[in-house]
XYZ file of C-alpha atoms in Angstrom:
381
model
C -268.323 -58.115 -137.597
C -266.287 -59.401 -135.102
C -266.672 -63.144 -133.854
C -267.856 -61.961 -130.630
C -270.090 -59.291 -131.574
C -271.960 -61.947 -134.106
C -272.310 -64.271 -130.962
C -274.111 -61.563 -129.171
C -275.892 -60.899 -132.494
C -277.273 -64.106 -132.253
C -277.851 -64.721 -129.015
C -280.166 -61.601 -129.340
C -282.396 -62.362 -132.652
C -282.202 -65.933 -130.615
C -284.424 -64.090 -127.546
C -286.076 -62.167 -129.717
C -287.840 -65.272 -131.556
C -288.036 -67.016 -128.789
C -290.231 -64.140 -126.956
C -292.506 -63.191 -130.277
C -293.631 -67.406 -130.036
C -296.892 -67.241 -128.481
C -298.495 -69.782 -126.500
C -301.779 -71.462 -128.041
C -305.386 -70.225 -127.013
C -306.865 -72.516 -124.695
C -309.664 -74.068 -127.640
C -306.445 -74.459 -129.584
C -304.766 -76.470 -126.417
C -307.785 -78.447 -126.504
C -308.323 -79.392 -129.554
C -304.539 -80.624 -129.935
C -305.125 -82.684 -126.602
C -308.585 -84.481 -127.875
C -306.732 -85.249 -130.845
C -304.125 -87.342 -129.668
C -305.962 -88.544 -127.046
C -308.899 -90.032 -129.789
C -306.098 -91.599 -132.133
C -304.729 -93.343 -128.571
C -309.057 -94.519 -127.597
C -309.879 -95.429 -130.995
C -306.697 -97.734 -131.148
C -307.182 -99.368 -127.766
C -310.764 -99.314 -127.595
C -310.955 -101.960 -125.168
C -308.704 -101.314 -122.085
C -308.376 -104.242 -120.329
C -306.251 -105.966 -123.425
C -302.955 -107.129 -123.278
C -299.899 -105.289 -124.984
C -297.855 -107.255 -126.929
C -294.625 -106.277 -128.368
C -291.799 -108.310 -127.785
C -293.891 -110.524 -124.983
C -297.318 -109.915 -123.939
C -298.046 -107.600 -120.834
C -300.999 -106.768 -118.545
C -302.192 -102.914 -119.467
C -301.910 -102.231 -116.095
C -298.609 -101.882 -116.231
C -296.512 -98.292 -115.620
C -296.631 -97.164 -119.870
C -300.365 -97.470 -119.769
C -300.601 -95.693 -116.057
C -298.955 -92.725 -117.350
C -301.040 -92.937 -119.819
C -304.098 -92.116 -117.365
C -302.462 -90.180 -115.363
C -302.374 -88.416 -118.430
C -305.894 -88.149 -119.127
C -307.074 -87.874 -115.419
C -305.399 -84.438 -116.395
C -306.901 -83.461 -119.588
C -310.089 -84.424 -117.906
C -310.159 -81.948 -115.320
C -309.435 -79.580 -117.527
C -312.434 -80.720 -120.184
C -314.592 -78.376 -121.286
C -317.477 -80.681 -122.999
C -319.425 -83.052 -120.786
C -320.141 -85.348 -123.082
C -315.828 -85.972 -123.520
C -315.518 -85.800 -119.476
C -317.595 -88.898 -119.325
C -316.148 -90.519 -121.720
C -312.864 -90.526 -120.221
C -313.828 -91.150 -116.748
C -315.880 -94.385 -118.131
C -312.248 -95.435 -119.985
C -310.860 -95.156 -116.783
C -313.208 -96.706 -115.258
C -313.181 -99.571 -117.456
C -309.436 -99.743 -116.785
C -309.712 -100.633 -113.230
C -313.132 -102.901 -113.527
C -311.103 -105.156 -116.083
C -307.830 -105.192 -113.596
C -310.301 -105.312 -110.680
C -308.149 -102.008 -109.265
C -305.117 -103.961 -108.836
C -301.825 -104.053 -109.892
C -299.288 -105.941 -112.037
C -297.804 -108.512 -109.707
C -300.301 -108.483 -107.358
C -300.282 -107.096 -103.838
C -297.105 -108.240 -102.851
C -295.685 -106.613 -105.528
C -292.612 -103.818 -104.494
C -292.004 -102.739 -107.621
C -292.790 -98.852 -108.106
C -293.844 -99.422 -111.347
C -296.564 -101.567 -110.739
C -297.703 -99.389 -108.406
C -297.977 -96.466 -111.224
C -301.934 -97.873 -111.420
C -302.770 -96.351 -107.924
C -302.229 -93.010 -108.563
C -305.440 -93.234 -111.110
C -307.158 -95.720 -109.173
C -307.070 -92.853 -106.296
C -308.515 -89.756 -108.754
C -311.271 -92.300 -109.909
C -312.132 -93.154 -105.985
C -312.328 -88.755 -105.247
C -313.903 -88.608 -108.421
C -316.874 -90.560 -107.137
C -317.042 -88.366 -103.809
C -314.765 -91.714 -101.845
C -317.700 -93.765 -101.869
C -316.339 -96.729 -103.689
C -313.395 -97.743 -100.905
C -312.512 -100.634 -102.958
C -310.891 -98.766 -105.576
C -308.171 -98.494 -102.935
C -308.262 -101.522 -101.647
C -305.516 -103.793 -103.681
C -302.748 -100.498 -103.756
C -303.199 -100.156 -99.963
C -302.985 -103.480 -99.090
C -299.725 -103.492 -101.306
C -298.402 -100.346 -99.941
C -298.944 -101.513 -96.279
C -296.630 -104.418 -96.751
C -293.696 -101.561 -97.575
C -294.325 -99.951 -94.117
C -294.783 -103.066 -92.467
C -290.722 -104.207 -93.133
C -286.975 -101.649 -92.358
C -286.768 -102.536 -96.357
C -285.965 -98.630 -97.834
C -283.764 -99.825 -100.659
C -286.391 -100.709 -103.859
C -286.275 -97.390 -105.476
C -282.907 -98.064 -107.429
C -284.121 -95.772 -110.663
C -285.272 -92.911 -110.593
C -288.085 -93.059 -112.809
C -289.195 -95.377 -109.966
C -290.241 -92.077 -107.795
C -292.887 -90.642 -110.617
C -294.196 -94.400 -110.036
C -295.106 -94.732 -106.672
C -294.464 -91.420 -104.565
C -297.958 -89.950 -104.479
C -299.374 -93.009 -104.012
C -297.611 -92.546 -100.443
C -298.577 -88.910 -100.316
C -302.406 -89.829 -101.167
C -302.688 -92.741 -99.086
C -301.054 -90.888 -96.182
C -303.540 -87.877 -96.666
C -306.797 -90.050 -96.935
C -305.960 -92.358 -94.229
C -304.775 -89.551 -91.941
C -301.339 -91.534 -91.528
C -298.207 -89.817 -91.846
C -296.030 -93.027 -91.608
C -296.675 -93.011 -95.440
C -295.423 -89.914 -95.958
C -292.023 -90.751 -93.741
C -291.558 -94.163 -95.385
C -291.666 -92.249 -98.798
C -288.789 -89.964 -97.722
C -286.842 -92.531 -96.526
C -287.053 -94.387 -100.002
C -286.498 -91.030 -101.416
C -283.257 -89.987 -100.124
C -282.029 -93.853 -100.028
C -282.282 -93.508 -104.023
C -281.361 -89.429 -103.790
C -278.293 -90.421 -101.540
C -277.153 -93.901 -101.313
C -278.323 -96.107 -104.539
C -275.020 -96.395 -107.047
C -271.724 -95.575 -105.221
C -273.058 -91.979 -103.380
C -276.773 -91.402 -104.057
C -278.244 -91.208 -107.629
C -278.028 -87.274 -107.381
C -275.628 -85.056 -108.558
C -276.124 -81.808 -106.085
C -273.061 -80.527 -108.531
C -274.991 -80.375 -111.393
C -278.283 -80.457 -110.095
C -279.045 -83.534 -112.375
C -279.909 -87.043 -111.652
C -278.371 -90.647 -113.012
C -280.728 -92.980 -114.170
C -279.824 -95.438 -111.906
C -276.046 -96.950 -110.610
C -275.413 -98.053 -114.121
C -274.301 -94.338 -114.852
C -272.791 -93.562 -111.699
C -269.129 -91.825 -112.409
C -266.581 -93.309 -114.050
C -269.278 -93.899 -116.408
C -269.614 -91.285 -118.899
C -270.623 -90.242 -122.341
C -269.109 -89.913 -125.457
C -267.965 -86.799 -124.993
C -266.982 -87.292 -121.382
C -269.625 -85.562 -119.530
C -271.887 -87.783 -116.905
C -275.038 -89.544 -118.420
C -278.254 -87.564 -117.592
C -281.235 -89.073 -119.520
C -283.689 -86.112 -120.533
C -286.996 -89.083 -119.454
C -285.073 -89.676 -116.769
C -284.880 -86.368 -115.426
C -287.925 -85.970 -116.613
C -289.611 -88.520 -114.075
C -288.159 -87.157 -111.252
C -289.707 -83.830 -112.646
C -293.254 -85.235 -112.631
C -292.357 -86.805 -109.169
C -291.635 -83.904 -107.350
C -294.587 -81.797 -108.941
C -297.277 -84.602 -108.235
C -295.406 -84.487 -104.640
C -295.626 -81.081 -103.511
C -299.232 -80.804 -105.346
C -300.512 -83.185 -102.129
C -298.360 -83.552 -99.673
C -298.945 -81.029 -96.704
C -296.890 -77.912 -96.508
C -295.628 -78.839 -92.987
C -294.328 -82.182 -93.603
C -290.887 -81.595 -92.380
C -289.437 -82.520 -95.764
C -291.450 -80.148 -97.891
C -288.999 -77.943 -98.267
C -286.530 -80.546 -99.711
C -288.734 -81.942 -102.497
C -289.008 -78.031 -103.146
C -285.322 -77.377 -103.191
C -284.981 -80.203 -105.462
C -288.027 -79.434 -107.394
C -286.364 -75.880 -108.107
C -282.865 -76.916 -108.484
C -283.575 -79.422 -111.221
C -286.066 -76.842 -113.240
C -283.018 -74.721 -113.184
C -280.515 -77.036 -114.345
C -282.710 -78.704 -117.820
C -283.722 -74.916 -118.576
C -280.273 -74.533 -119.018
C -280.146 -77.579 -121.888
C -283.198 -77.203 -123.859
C -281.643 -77.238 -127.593
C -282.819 -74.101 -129.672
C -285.432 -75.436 -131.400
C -287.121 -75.990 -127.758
C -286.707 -79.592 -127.190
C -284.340 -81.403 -125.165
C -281.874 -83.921 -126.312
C -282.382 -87.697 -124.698
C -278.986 -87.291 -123.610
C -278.685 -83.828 -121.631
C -275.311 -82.891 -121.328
C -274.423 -85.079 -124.632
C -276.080 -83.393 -127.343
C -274.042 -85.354 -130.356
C -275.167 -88.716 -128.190
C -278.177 -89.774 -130.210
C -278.972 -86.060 -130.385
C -282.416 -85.274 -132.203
C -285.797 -84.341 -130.864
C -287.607 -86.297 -128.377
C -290.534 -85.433 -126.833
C -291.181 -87.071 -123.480
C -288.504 -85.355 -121.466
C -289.452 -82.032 -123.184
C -293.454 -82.832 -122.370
C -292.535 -83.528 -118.896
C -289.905 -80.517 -118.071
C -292.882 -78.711 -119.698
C -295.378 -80.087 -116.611
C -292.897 -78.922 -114.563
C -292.583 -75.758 -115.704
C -296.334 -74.604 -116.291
C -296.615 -75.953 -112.791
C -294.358 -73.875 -110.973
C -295.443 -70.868 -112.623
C -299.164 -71.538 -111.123
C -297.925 -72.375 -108.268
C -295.807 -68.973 -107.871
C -292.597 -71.467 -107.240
C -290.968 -70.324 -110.659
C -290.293 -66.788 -111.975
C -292.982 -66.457 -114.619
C -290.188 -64.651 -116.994
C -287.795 -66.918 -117.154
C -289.575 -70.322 -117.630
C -292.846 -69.284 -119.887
C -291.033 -68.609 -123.410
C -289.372 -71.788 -122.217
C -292.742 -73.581 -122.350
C -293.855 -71.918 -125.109
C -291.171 -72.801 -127.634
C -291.231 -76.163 -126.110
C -294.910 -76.592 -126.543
C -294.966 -75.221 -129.792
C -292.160 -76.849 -131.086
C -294.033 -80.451 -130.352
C -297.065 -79.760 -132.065
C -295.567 -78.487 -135.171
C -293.174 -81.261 -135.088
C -294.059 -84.426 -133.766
C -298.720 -84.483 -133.813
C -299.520 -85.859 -136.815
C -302.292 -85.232 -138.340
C -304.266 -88.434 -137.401
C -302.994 -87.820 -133.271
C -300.042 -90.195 -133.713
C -296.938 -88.720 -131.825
C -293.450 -88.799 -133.374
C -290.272 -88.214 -131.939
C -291.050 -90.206 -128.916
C -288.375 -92.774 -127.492
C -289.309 -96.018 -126.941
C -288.667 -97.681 -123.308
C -285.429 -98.087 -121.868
C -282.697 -96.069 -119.499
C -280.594 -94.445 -121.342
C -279.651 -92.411 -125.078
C -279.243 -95.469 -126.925
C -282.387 -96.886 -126.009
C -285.436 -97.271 -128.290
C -283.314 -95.376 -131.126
C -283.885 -94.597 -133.855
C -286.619 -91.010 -132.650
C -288.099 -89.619 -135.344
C -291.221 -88.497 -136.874
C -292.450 -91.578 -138.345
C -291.127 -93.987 -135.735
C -292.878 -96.244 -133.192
C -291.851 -96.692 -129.828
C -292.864 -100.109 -128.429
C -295.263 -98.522 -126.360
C -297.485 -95.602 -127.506
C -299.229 -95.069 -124.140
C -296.448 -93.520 -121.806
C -295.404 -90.924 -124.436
C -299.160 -89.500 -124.657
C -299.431 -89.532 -121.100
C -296.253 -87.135 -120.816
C -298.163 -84.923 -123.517
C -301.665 -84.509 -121.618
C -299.628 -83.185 -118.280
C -298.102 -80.824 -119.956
C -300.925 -79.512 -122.266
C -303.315 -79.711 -118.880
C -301.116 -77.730 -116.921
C -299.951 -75.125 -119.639
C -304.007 -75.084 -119.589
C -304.519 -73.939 -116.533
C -301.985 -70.948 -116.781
C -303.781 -67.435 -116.456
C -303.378 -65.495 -120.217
């Protein structure tokens, strides 16, 4: 057989596999969700304690409101009463012991202390908007950013999965679309201007983590430096985004585009065995699995096929090897998650991945997991 015809060979028992992979029943979904969830409750029991790894930190900050962003997910999707309330009251006990503020206070800028709001806001709808001081602290912070010209804080992009529905909510519940602009112009100051011309990459459809990896910078192999996370944030940004923000806001259609555009361009790196590589176009570059850009390309995925944004066809044996391919093999059988990289910006970063490894934060990396599983869960069969 002839070099070429093997290729196609392959390429074809290749499809094949991947379209005989099924995804999971919904009770199997479930059951792999509570699991991993129970390891993380059981080993934090009390959320209001500090994390310490190489310093001690607050657990309000961003890894741990991920985390509940995660599992503001898996709870609306909860079958069992009894496991509804419990989350809700973890939540809840999340906020009470950080009295629904945020890391640095409420003069803080920083997007990633502002991570904490985007819970704080499902716990305040969650108890019909009665309890207005849930929002008080984020608000108060958030005001401060509109008050100034100041556009420039967003300098990474996982800072946009951080704090951009915070805008959107606040601007819908406060009737107040000055949120929403002020959000855009942060957006497109990081999309356009951050780093020498913007921090996107309309060529590839990809985004640099932040001006570190603007061009010349490249990797190894000389292609530009798109971290999977990375990408991966921006993902989650854009699908929390469009999920809130009114369909005539006259950027809509950008964070769309975008939304689209980037699907498009990871679907076209996910490695065979249905993970993605922390480096993207780099697969030799710390190559291995990793599971937090795959879990949140994932959320992006299962969300634009509910959402009728992304051709069914093409993106759901995507999901499915991807899902698959995570809980066969990084859940362990206690609910620990391996494979997951550790904080950071960039390939190198929090390396070694494998199955038995730690990260230096366990929270973040779970959170990633529960989108995706939550949204996959809400797919019609």
């Amino acid at each position: 057989m002839s070099v070429k015809l093997f290729f196609i060979a392959a390429v074809l028992v290749s499809s094949l596999q991947i379209q005989a992979q099924q995804l999971p029943s919904k009770k199997e979904l479930l059951t792999t969700m509570r699991l991993t969830n129970q390891y993380f409750m059981d080993k934090w029991p009390d959320a209001g304690k500090t994390i310490i790894t190489n310093k001690e930190r607050p657990s309000s900050i961003w890894t741990r409101g991920v985390y509940y962003e995660g599992l503001m997910a898996l709870h609306s999707i909860e079958t069992q009463k009894k496991k509804k309330k419990e989350y809700v009251d973890y939540a809840m006990q999340w906020g009470q012991k950080h009295k629904w503020s945020m890391n640095g206070g409420i003069k803080t800028r920083n997007a990633d202390n502002h991570c904490a709001g985007q819970t704080y806001y499902d716990l305040y709808v969650l108890h019909k908007r009665k309890t207005p001081y849930m929002l008080d602290s984020i608000k108060a912070s958030i005001d401060l950013m509109l008050a100034g010209d100041k556009i420039d804080d967003w300098s990474w992009i996982d800072a946009l999965q951080m704090a951009m529905p915070v805008f959107v909510y606040l601007g819908n519940e406060f009737k107040n679309p000055a949120y929403h602009n002020r959000m855009y112009e942060m957006y497109a100051y990081t999309k356009y201007k951050h780093g020498t011309n913007g921090l996107y990459n309309p060529a590839d459809k990809l985004w640099w983590r932040d001006k570190d990896f603007d061009p010349p910078y490249t990797e190894p192999n000389g292609e530009d430096c798109y971290w999977s996370r990375g990408n991966g944030w921006i993902v989650a940004a854009l699908v929390r985004t469009l999920d809130a923000l009114p369909k005539t806001d006259p950027h809509y259609q950008e964070y769309l585009q975008d939304f689209k555009d980037l699907c498009e361009a990871t679907a076209k790196v996910q490695r065979p065995d249905g993970l993605w590589n922390v480096s993207l176009h780099d697969p030799n570059h710390y190559g291995g699995k990793e599971i937090t850009g795959t879990a949140l390309f994932i959320y992006g995925y299962a969300y634009g096929i509910n959402k009728g944004i992304l051709d069914r066809n093409t993106y759901l044996p995507l999901i499915t090897k991807a899902w698959n391919a995570i809980v066969t093999d990084a859940v362990h059988a206690n609910g620990f998650l391996g494979y997951v990289q550790g904080t950071g910006k960039e390939p190198k970063d929090g390396q070694p991945v494998t199955y038995t490894s730690k990260p230096d934060f366990e929270d973040y990396g779970l959170g990633c997991l529960l989108l995706a599983g939550s949204e996959i869960y809400k797919m019609k069969r």
